Coordinates of C-alpha atoms in Angstrom, one line a residue:
M1 CA 0.0 0.0 0.0
R2 CA 2.8 2.4 1.0
Q3 CA 4.7 1.5 -2.3
L4 CA 1.5 2.2 -4.4
A5 CA 1.1 5.5 -2.6
N6 CA 4.6 6.6 -3.4
Q7 CA 4.1 5.8 -7.1
T8 CA 0.9 7.7 -7.2
V9 CA 2.4 10.7 -5.5
G10 CA 5.1 10.8 -8.1
R11 CA 2.5 10.8 -10.9
A12 CA 0.4 13.5 -9.1
E13 CA 3.1 16.1 -9.5
K14 CA 1.8 16.9 -13.0
T15 CA -1.4 15.4 -14.5
E16 CA -2.1 15.7 -18.2
V17 CA -5.8 14.9 -18.9
L18 CA -6.0 15.7 -22.7
S19 CA -4.8 13.4 -25.5
D20 CA -2.2 14.4 -28.0
D21 CA -4.9 15.0 -30.6
L22 CA -6.8 17.4 -28.4
L23 CA -3.6 19.2 -27.5
Q24 CA -3.1 19.9 -31.2
V25 CA -6.7 21.1 -31.4
E26 CA -6.0 23.4 -28.5
K27 CA -3.1 25.1 -30.4
R28 CA -5.3 25.3 -33.6
L29 CA -8.1 27.0 -31.6
E30 CA -5.9 30.0 -30.9
L31 CA -4.7 30.3 -34.5
V32 CA -8.3 30.2 -35.8
K33 CA -9.4 32.7 -33.3
Q34 CA -6.7 35.2 -34.4
V35 CA -7.4 34.7 -38.1
S36 CA -11.2 35.0 -37.6
H37 CA -10.8 38.1 -35.5
S38 CA -8.6 40.0 -38.0
T39 CA -10.8 38.9 -40.9
H40 CA -13.9 40.1 -39.1
K41 CA -12.2 43.4 -38.4
K42 CA -11.2 44.0 -42.1
L43 CA -14.6 43.0 -43.4
I44 CA -16.2 45.6 -41.1
A45 CA -13.8 48.2 -42.5
C46 CA -14.9 47.3 -46.0
L47 CA -18.6 48.1 -45.3
Q48 CA -19.7 51.4 -46.6
S49 CA -22.9 51.5 -44.5
Q50 CA -23.0 51.9 -40.7
Q51 CA -23.5 48.9 -38.5
N52 CA -26.2 48.4 -35.9
V53 CA -28.5 51.1 -37.5
E54 CA -31.8 50.8 -39.3
V55 CA -31.9 49.9 -43.0
D56 CA -33.2 53.3 -44.1
R57 CA -30.4 55.0 -42.3
K58 CA -27.9 52.6 -43.7
S59 CA -29.0 53.4 -47.2
K60 CA -28.7 57.2 -46.8
K61 CA -25.2 56.9 -45.4
L62 CA -23.9 55.1 -48.5
P63 CA -21.5 57.2 -50.6
L64 CA -23.2 56.0 -53.7
A65 CA -26.6 57.2 -52.4
S66 CA -25.1 60.6 -51.7
L67 CA -23.7 60.7 -55.2
A68 CA -27.1 59.6 -56.7
Q69 CA -28.8 62.5 -54.8
C70 CA -26.2 65.0 -56.0
L71 CA -26.6 63.9 -59.6
V72 CA -30.4 64.0 -59.5
E73 CA -30.4 67.5 -57.9
G74 CA -27.9 68.6 -60.6
S75 CA -30.3 67.4 -63.3
V76 CA -33.1 69.4 -61.8
V77 CA -30.9 72.5 -61.9
L78 CA -29.9 72.0 -65.5
G79 CA -33.2 70.7 -66.7
D80 CA -34.1 68.0 -69.2
E81 CA -33.7 70.5 -72.1
S82 CA -29.9 70.1 -71.9
L83 CA -28.0 66.9 -72.7
L84 CA -26.0 67.2 -69.5
G85 CA -29.2 67.5 -67.5
K86 CA -30.5 64.3 -69.1
M87 CA -27.3 62.4 -68.4
L88 CA -27.2 63.6 -64.8
K89 CA -30.7 62.3 -64.2
L90 CA -30.1 59.0 -65.8
S91 CA -26.8 58.6 -64.0
G92 CA -28.3 59.6 -60.7
E93 CA -31.1 57.0 -61.1
T94 CA -28.5 54.4 -62.0
Q95 CA -26.3 55.2 -59.0
E96 CA -29.3 54.9 -56.7
K97 CA -30.0 51.4 -58.0
L98 CA -26.4 50.5 -57.5
A99 CA -26.5 51.8 -54.0
Q100 CA -29.5 49.6 -53.3
E101 CA -27.7 46.5 -54.6
L102 CA -24.7 47.4 -52.5
L103 CA -26.9 47.7 -49.4
L104 CA -28.4 44.3 -50.1
L105 CA -24.9 42.9 -50.4
E106 CA -23.7 44.4 -47.2
L107 CA -26.8 43.2 -45.3
S108 CA -26.3 39.6 -46.5
M109 CA -22.6 39.8 -45.8
E110 CA -23.3 40.9 -42.2
R111 CA -25.8 38.1 -41.8
D112 CA -23.9 35.3 -43.5
V113 CA -20.3 36.1 -43.0
I114 CA -19.5 38.9 -40.5
E115 CA -21.7 37.8 -37.7
P116 CA -20.8 34.1 -37.9
L117 CA -17.1 35.1 -37.9
Y118 CA -17.7 37.2 -34.8
E119 CA -19.5 34.3 -33.2
L120 CA -16.6 32.0 -33.9
S121 CA -13.8 34.3 -32.8
E122 CA -15.5 36.0 -29.9
V123 CA -17.9 33.4 -28.5
E124 CA -17.4 29.8 -29.6
I125 CA -13.6 29.6 -29.4
P126 CA -13.4 31.8 -26.2
N127 CA -16.0 29.5 -24.5
I128 CA -13.8 26.4 -25.4
Q129 CA -10.7 28.2 -24.1
K130 CA -12.6 29.2 -20.9
Q131 CA -13.5 25.5 -20.4
R132 CA -9.9 24.6 -20.9
K133 CA -8.8 27.0 -18.2
H134 CA -11.5 25.7 -15.9
L135 CA -10.3 22.1 -16.6
A136 CA -6.8 23.2 -15.7
K137 CA -8.1 24.5 -12.4
L138 CA -10.0 21.3 -11.7
V139 CA -6.9 19.3 -12.5
L140 CA -4.9 21.3 -10.0
D141 CA -7.7 20.8 -7.4
M142 CA -7.6 17.1 -8.1
D143 CA -3.9 16.9 -7.8
S144 CA -3.9 18.8 -4.5
A145 CA -6.6 16.6 -3.0
R146 CA -4.8 13.5 -4.1
T147 CA -1.5 14.8 -2.6
R148 CA -3.3 15.5 0.7
Y149 CA -4.9 12.0 0.7
Y150 CA -1.6 10.2 0.1
T151 CA 0.2 12.4 2.7
S152 CA -2.5 11.5 5.3
T153 CA -2.1 7.7 4.5
K154 CA 1.6 8.0 5.2
S155 CA 1.1 9.5 8.6
S156 CA -1.6 7.1 9.7
P157 CA -0.6 3.7 11.3
L158 CA -1.2 0.7 9.1
S159 CA -3.0 -1.1 11.9
S160 CA -5.5 1.7 12.6
N161 CA -9.0 1.6 11.2
P162 CA -9.3 4.2 8.4
S163 CA -13.0 4.5 8.7
G164 CA -14.2 7.9 9.9
T165 CA -10.6 9.1 10.1
K166 CA -8.9 12.1 8.3
V167 CA -7.7 9.7 5.6
D168 CA -11.3 8.9 4.6
H169 CA -12.1 12.5 4.3
H170 CA -9.2 13.2 2.0
R171 CA -10.1 10.2 -0.1
E172 CA -13.6 11.4 -0.6
E173 CA -12.3 14.9 -1.4
M174 CA -9.9 13.4 -4.0
E175 CA -12.7 11.3 -5.6
E176 CA -15.0 14.2 -5.8
A177 CA -12.4 16.4 -7.4
A178 CA -11.5 13.7 -9.9
N179 CA -15.2 13.3 -10.7
R180 CA -15.6 17.1 -11.4
M181 CA -12.4 17.0 -13.5
E182 CA -13.7 14.0 -15.5
I183 CA -17.0 15.7 -16.3
C184 CA -15.3 18.9 -17.4
R185 CA -12.8 17.0 -19.5
D186 CA -15.5 15.1 -21.3
Q187 CA -17.4 18.3 -22.0
L188 CA -14.3 20.0 -23.2
S189 CA -13.3 17.1 -25.4
A190 CA -16.7 17.0 -27.0
D191 CA -16.6 20.7 -27.8
M192 CA -13.1 20.5 -29.2
Y193 CA -14.0 17.5 -31.4
S194 CA -17.1 19.4 -32.5
F195 CA -15.0 22.4 -33.4
M196 CA -12.8 20.2 -35.6
A197 CA -15.8 18.6 -37.2
K198 CA -17.3 22.0 -38.0
E199 CA -14.2 23.4 -39.8
I200 CA -16.0 22.8 -43.2
E201 CA -18.8 24.9 -41.9
Y202 CA -16.5 27.7 -40.9
A203 CA -14.7 27.5 -44.3
S204 CA -18.1 27.9 -46.0
Y205 CA -18.4 31.4 -44.7
F206 CA -15.8 32.5 -47.2
Q207 CA -17.4 30.6 -50.1
T208 CA -20.6 32.4 -49.2
M209 CA -18.7 35.7 -49.3
I210 CA -17.5 35.1 -52.8
E211 CA -20.9 33.9 -54.0
E212 CA -22.7 36.9 -52.7
Q213 CA -20.1 39.3 -54.2
A214 CA -20.4 37.5 -57.5
E215 CA -24.2 37.8 -57.4
Y216 CA -23.8 41.5 -56.5
H217 CA -21.5 42.2 -59.4
R218 CA -23.7 40.2 -61.8
K219 CA -26.7 42.3 -60.9
C220 CA -24.7 45.6 -61.2
L221 CA -23.3 44.5 -64.6
E222 CA -26.8 43.7 -65.8
L223 CA -28.1 47.0 -64.5
L224 CA -25.3 49.0 -66.2
Q225 CA -25.7 47.0 -69.5
N226 CA -29.4 47.8 -69.5
V227 CA -28.9 51.5 -68.9
L228 CA -26.0 52.0 -71.4
P229 CA -28.3 51.8 -74.5
H230 CA -30.4 54.6 -73.1
V231 CA -27.2 56.7 -72.3
K232 CA -26.0 56.2 -75.9
A233 CA -29.5 57.0 -77.3
H234 CA -29.4 60.3 -75.5
Q235 CA -26.0 61.0 -76.9
E236 CA -26.8 60.0 -80.4
S237 CA -30.1 61.9 -80.5
W238 CA -28.5 65.1 -79.4
V239 CA -28.1 67.3 -82.4
E240 CA -25.5 69.7 -81.0
K241 CA -22.4 67.6 -81.6
P242 CA -18.8 68.7 -82.5
C243 CA -18.1 68.5 -86.2
Y244 CA -14.4 69.5 -86.4
G245 CA -12.2 66.4 -86.6
K246 CA -15.2 64.1 -87.0
P247 CA -15.8 61.8 -90.0
L248 CA -18.0 63.5 -92.6
E249 CA -20.6 60.8 -92.8
E250 CA -20.9 60.6 -89.0
H251 CA -21.5 64.4 -88.8
L252 CA -24.0 64.3 -91.6
S253 CA -25.8 61.3 -90.1
L254 CA -26.1 62.8 -86.6
S255 CA -27.1 66.3 -87.8
G256 CA -29.5 65.0 -90.5
R257 CA -27.8 67.2 -93.1
E258 CA -26.5 66.7 -96.7
I259 CA -24.0 69.5 -96.5
A260 CA -21.6 69.7 -93.5
F261 CA -22.6 72.6 -91.3
P262 CA -19.2 74.4 -91.3
I263 CA -19.1 74.2 -95.1
E264 CA -22.6 75.6 -95.7
A265 CA -22.4 78.2 -92.9
C266 CA -19.0 79.5 -94.1
V267 CA -19.8 79.4 -97.8
T268 CA -23.2 81.2 -97.5
V269 CA -21.7 84.0 -95.3
L270 CA -18.7 84.4 -97.7
L271 CA -21.1 84.7 -100.7
E272 CA -22.9 87.4 -98.9
C273 CA -20.0 89.5 -97.5
G274 CA -16.6 88.2 -98.5
I275 CA -16.6 87.0 -102.1
K276 CA -14.8 90.2 -103.2
E277 CA -12.2 90.1 -100.4
E278 CA -8.7 90.1 -101.8
G279 CA -6.6 87.1 -100.8
L280 CA -9.5 85.1 -99.5
F281 CA -8.2 81.7 -98.2
R282 CA -4.7 82.9 -98.5
I283 CA -4.4 85.6 -95.8
A284 CA -4.3 84.0 -92.4
P285 CA -6.9 85.4 -89.9
S286 CA -6.4 86.3 -86.3
A287 CA -5.7 83.1 -84.3
S288 CA -8.0 84.1 -81.5
K289 CA -10.8 85.0 -83.9
L290 CA -10.4 81.7 -85.8
K291 CA -10.4 79.7 -82.5
K292 CA -13.6 81.4 -81.4
L293 CA -15.3 80.9 -84.7
K294 CA -14.4 77.2 -84.9
A295 CA -15.7 76.7 -81.3
S296 CA -19.0 78.3 -82.2
L297 CA -19.3 76.2 -85.3
D298 CA -18.6 73.1 -83.2
C299 CA -21.7 74.1 -81.2
G300 CA -23.8 74.5 -84.3
V301 CA -23.8 78.3 -84.0
L302 CA -22.6 81.1 -86.3
D303 CA -23.0 84.8 -85.4
V304 CA -23.2 86.2 -88.9
Q305 CA -23.3 89.8 -87.6
E306 CA -20.1 89.4 -85.7
F307 CA -18.0 87.4 -88.2
S308 CA -19.3 88.9 -91.5
V309 CA -16.8 91.8 -91.0
D310 CA -13.9 89.3 -91.0
P311 CA -14.2 87.1 -94.1
H312 CA -10.7 85.8 -93.6
A313 CA -11.8 84.2 -90.3
I314 CA -14.7 82.6 -92.1
A315 CA -12.4 81.3 -94.9
G316 CA -9.9 80.0 -92.3
A317 CA -12.6 78.2 -90.4
L318 CA -13.7 76.5 -93.6
K319 CA -10.1 75.5 -94.5
S320 CA -9.6 74.2 -90.9
Y321 CA -12.7 72.0 -91.2
L322 CA -11.5 70.5 -94.4
R323 CA -8.0 70.0 -93.1
E324 CA -9.1 68.4 -89.8
L325 CA -11.3 65.8 -91.4
P326 CA -10.0 62.3 -90.5
E327 CA -10.0 61.5 -94.2
P328 CA -9.7 64.1 -96.9
L329 CA -12.9 65.1 -98.7
M330 CA -11.5 63.6 -101.9
T331 CA -10.7 60.4 -99.9
F332 CA -7.6 58.3 -99.3
E333 CA -9.0 55.5 -101.4
L334 CA -9.1 57.6 -104.6
Y335 CA -5.8 59.3 -104.0
A336 CA -3.9 57.2 -106.6
D337 CA -6.8 57.8 -109.1
W338 CA -6.5 61.6 -108.7
I339 CA -2.7 61.6 -109.0
Q340 CA -2.8 59.3 -112.0
A341 CA -5.4 61.6 -113.7
S342 CA -3.2 64.6 -113.0
N343 CA -0.3 62.9 -114.8
I344 CA -2.2 62.3 -118.0
Q345 CA -0.8 64.5 -120.9
D346 CA -3.8 64.4 -123.2
Q347 CA -6.1 67.1 -121.8
E348 CA -9.4 65.6 -122.8
K349 CA -8.4 62.2 -121.4
K350 CA -7.2 64.0 -118.2
L351 CA -10.6 65.8 -117.7
Q352 CA -12.4 62.5 -118.3
A353 CA -10.2 60.7 -115.8
L354 CA -10.9 63.5 -113.3
L355 CA -14.6 63.1 -114.0
D356 CA -14.4 59.4 -113.5
A357 CA -12.7 59.9 -110.1
C358 CA -15.5 62.4 -109.1
H359 CA -18.1 59.7 -109.9
K360 CA -16.3 57.3 -107.7
L361 CA -16.5 59.5 -104.6
P362 CA -18.9 58.3 -101.9
S363 CA -22.3 60.0 -102.0
A364 CA -21.7 62.3 -99.0
N365 CA -18.2 63.3 -100.3
N366 CA -19.5 63.9 -103.8
T367 CA -22.3 66.1 -102.6
N368 CA -20.1 68.2 -100.4
F369 CA -17.3 68.3 -103.0
R370 CA -19.8 69.5 -105.7
Y371 CA -21.1 72.1 -103.3
L372 CA -17.6 73.4 -102.5
I373 CA -16.4 73.4 -106.2
K374 CA -19.5 75.3 -107.2
F375 CA -18.7 77.9 -104.6
L376 CA -15.1 78.2 -105.6
S377 CA -16.2 78.6 -109.2
K378 CA -18.4 81.5 -108.2
L379 CA -15.5 82.9 -106.2
T380 CA -13.4 83.1 -109.4
E381 CA -16.0 85.2 -111.1
H382 CA -14.6 88.1 -109.0
Q383 CA -10.9 87.2 -109.5
D384 CA -10.2 90.7 -110.8
V385 CA -11.0 92.0 -107.4
N386 CA -10.2 89.2 -105.0
K387 CA -7.1 88.0 -106.9
M388 CA -8.2 84.4 -106.4
T389 CA -7.9 82.7 -109.7
P390 CA -8.6 78.9 -110.1
G391 CA -4.8 78.4 -109.9
N392 CA -4.4 80.5 -106.7
I393 CA -7.3 78.7 -105.1
A394 CA -5.9 75.4 -106.0
I395 CA -2.6 76.3 -104.4
V396 CA -4.0 77.4 -101.1
L397 CA -7.0 75.0 -100.8
G398 CA -6.0 71.9 -102.7
P399 CA -3.8 70.4 -100.0
N400 CA -6.8 70.7 -97.6
L401 CA -8.9 68.6 -100.0
L402 CA -6.5 65.8 -100.8
W403 CA -3.5 64.3 -99.1
S404 CA -2.0 60.8 -98.7
H405 CA -1.7 58.4 -95.8
S406 CA 2.0 58.7 -95.7
E407 CA 4.0 61.8 -94.7
G408 CA 6.8 63.4 -96.6
N409 CA 8.8 66.5 -95.9
I410 CA 7.5 70.0 -96.4
T411 CA 9.6 70.6 -99.6
E412 CA 7.9 67.6 -101.2
M413 CA 4.6 68.9 -100.0
M414 CA 5.1 72.3 -101.6
T415 CA 6.6 71.1 -104.9
T416 CA 6.0 67.9 -106.8
V417 CA 2.8 66.6 -105.2
S418 CA 1.4 70.1 -104.6
L419 CA 1.8 70.8 -108.3
Q420 CA -0.1 67.6 -109.0
I421 CA -2.9 68.6 -106.6
V422 CA -3.0 72.0 -108.3
G423 CA -3.3 70.2 -111.6
I424 CA -6.3 68.4 -110.2
I425 CA -8.2 71.1 -108.4
E426 CA -7.7 74.0 -110.9
P427 CA -9.4 72.3 -114.0
I428 CA -12.3 71.1 -111.8
I429 CA -12.9 74.7 -110.6
Q430 CA -12.5 76.1 -114.2
H431 CA -15.0 73.6 -115.6
A432 CA -17.2 73.3 -112.5
D433 CA -20.4 73.3 -114.5
W434 CA -19.2 70.5 -116.7
F435 CA -18.0 68.4 -113.8
F436 CA -21.2 69.2 -111.8
P437 CA -24.0 70.2 -114.1
G438 CA -27.1 72.1 -112.8
D439 CA -27.8 75.0 -110.5
I440 CA -27.1 74.7 -106.8
E441 CA -28.8 76.3 -103.8
F442 CA -26.1 77.3 -101.4
N443 CA -28.3 78.2 -98.6
V444 CA -29.6 74.7 -98.1
T445 CA -31.1 75.2 -94.7
G446 CA -32.3 78.8 -95.4
N447 CA -30.4 80.4 -92.5
Y448 CA -28.0 82.7 -94.2
G449 CA -29.6 84.3 -97.3
S450 CA -30.2 82.6 -100.6
P451 CA -27.4 82.9 -103.2
V452 CA -27.7 80.5 -106.1
H453 CA -25.0 79.3 -108.4
S454 CA -26.2 79.7 -112.0
N455 CA -25.0 77.2 -114.5
H456 CA -23.9 79.3 -117.5
N457 CA -23.3 76.1 -119.5
A458 CA -26.5 74.3 -118.6
N459 CA -27.0 73.2 -122.2
F460 CA -23.3 72.2 -122.7
S461 CA -23.0 68.5 -122.5
S462 CA -19.8 67.7 -124.4
M463 CA -16.2 67.7 -123.3
P464 CA -15.0 71.3 -122.5
S465 CA -12.2 72.7 -124.6
P466 CA -9.5 73.4 -122.0
D467 CA -7.2 76.3 -122.5
M468 CA -4.3 74.4 -121.0
D469 CA -1.2 72.9 -122.7
Q470 CA 0.3 69.6 -121.9
M471 CA 2.9 69.8 -119.3
E472 CA 5.5 67.4 -117.9
R473 CA 4.6 65.6 -114.6
K474 CA 7.1 64.1 -112.2
P475 CA 6.5 60.5 -111.0
N476 CA 3.8 60.1 -108.3
D477 CA 5.2 61.3 -105.0
Q478 CA 3.5 61.1 -101.6
S479 CA 2.5 64.3 -99.9
R480 CA 1.6 64.9 -96.3
R481 CA -1.4 66.3 -94.6
P482 CA -1.3 70.1 -94.4
L483 CA 0.4 71.3 -91.3
S484 CA -1.4 74.6 -90.5
V485 CA -3.2 77.5 -91.9
A486 CA 0.2 79.2 -92.4
T487 CA 1.3 76.4 -94.8
D488 CA -0.5 78.0 -97.7
N489 CA 1.4 81.2 -97.3
M490 CA 4.6 79.2 -96.9
M491 CA 3.8 77.6 -100.3
L492 CA 3.3 80.9 -101.9
E493 CA 6.4 82.3 -100.3
F494 CA 8.3 79.3 -101.6
Y495 CA 7.2 80.0 -105.1
K496 CA 8.0 83.6 -104.6
K497 CA 11.4 83.5 -102.9
D498 CA 13.1 80.2 -103.7
G499 CA 15.0 81.4 -106.7
W500 CA 13.9 82.6 -110.1
V501 CA 14.7 79.2 -111.6
H502 CA 11.9 77.5 -109.6
L503 CA 9.6 80.4 -110.2
K504 CA 10.2 80.5 -114.0
V505 CA 9.7 76.7 -114.2
L506 CA 6.5 76.9 -112.2
A507 CA 5.2 79.9 -114.2
S508 CA 6.1 78.2 -117.5
S509 CA 4.5 74.9 -116.5
L510 CA 1.3 76.5 -115.3
S511 CA 1.0 79.4 -117.8
S512 CA -1.6 77.5 -119.8
F513 CA -3.8 77.3 -116.7
S514 CA -4.5 81.1 -116.8
F515 CA -2.5 81.1 -113.5
P516 CA -1.7 84.8 -112.6
F517 CA 0.9 85.5 -110.0
P518 CA -0.2 88.7 -108.4
F519 CA 2.7 88.6 -106.0
L520 CA 5.2 88.9 -108.8
D521 CA 4.5 92.6 -108.9
Q522 CA 5.3 93.1 -105.2

């Protein structure tokens, strides 16, 4: 008995009541608690609505809801008459719907993810850990009771009757402590095994989070895709659209016009108040005036009273429109046809080739080219005053009507290819009524007066007898798109200053075009 007591006392110094598996679970509990706690905290930070408040108050506090309210209020200020007002209203309604979807997401995330994570990290695991601490205390109590019991057995004589003695009391105390410890250990073990079995449930919180986010984004995407056609419809139905730098057909389609607005507006005003202006299209206007005029034309507005006193600004705006087209009015596709026609030596064949190229122009380009050529032909009727002969017009305006995809240097632009373009534009202007028979109403929309181009050769249907001689053409070179309004003056200055050899060659080559050089007398 004494020997057994000694062995038991030795073991009682430290009692371990959990298996190795449960000891591993105990370590994992703390790690899961830390991860769940930090994840819960970060998820709370991601919420845009306030926690623990009513749903209505949550909705109002969302940034998207505030944005929606701001947009709708802005649309009321601007009104539905403006495109911006329409877009603000539509955008505000969309943001409000997005805010509602976000609120639903956050409510479901709180219910299905955030609250369960809080329960896991702040309730379930702490309760298990609390039980573990209580078990540790019961183990200590049991070890102490056992120590007291075995100490009392040592001090009592072996022959004495243990019944009713101090030894019996200590034994009962030890057995009671061991019973309490056993009950606690069983409960703790059950909870720890249950925790391990429920890990798949805890992991499902994050699957739920992804699923709910995916559903939210699907709904938002569907909402945005449904509203986009309405947004685009408002944009496309709005008549006041910029026209500079936009494709010709796009501008005509959106504005419902046959003649581009800048072309008609500038031509009709020039016919009224600038057709006799000397150096029209050659003299550069004030940069600030030109910028203002282009901006007003981009808005579909032209103050005739203001700009009628500055025909050079009007002419500059027209040149800028032609130059800024993404594709020249005479098209990239027909560039080779035009250049090839300009190189034909036989004049009748050359005119026929030019006519064939005109017929190949797309409908919109043909209509606007015809309109412009008829105007330029009318401009030459006053060449004695305005000094703008067909040749001069071809020099300053031709590079704005035709250029190639590739870019060459400025010398090439002002020499070989420019001469070819002059050889294309000049005869078309000279024989405008043959290339484009019939009268033309310049004031198509009736907004700027009503000048009409009269066809003086309405009954003339055969090939015109050109007053131009054959001239040598260089091989087809590539030109570049015009650089600026000043380029035209640079070209004229080039012909004027770059040596008498160039000038004499040019004058000789183009003399048969009735091509006066008014600047030679300067």
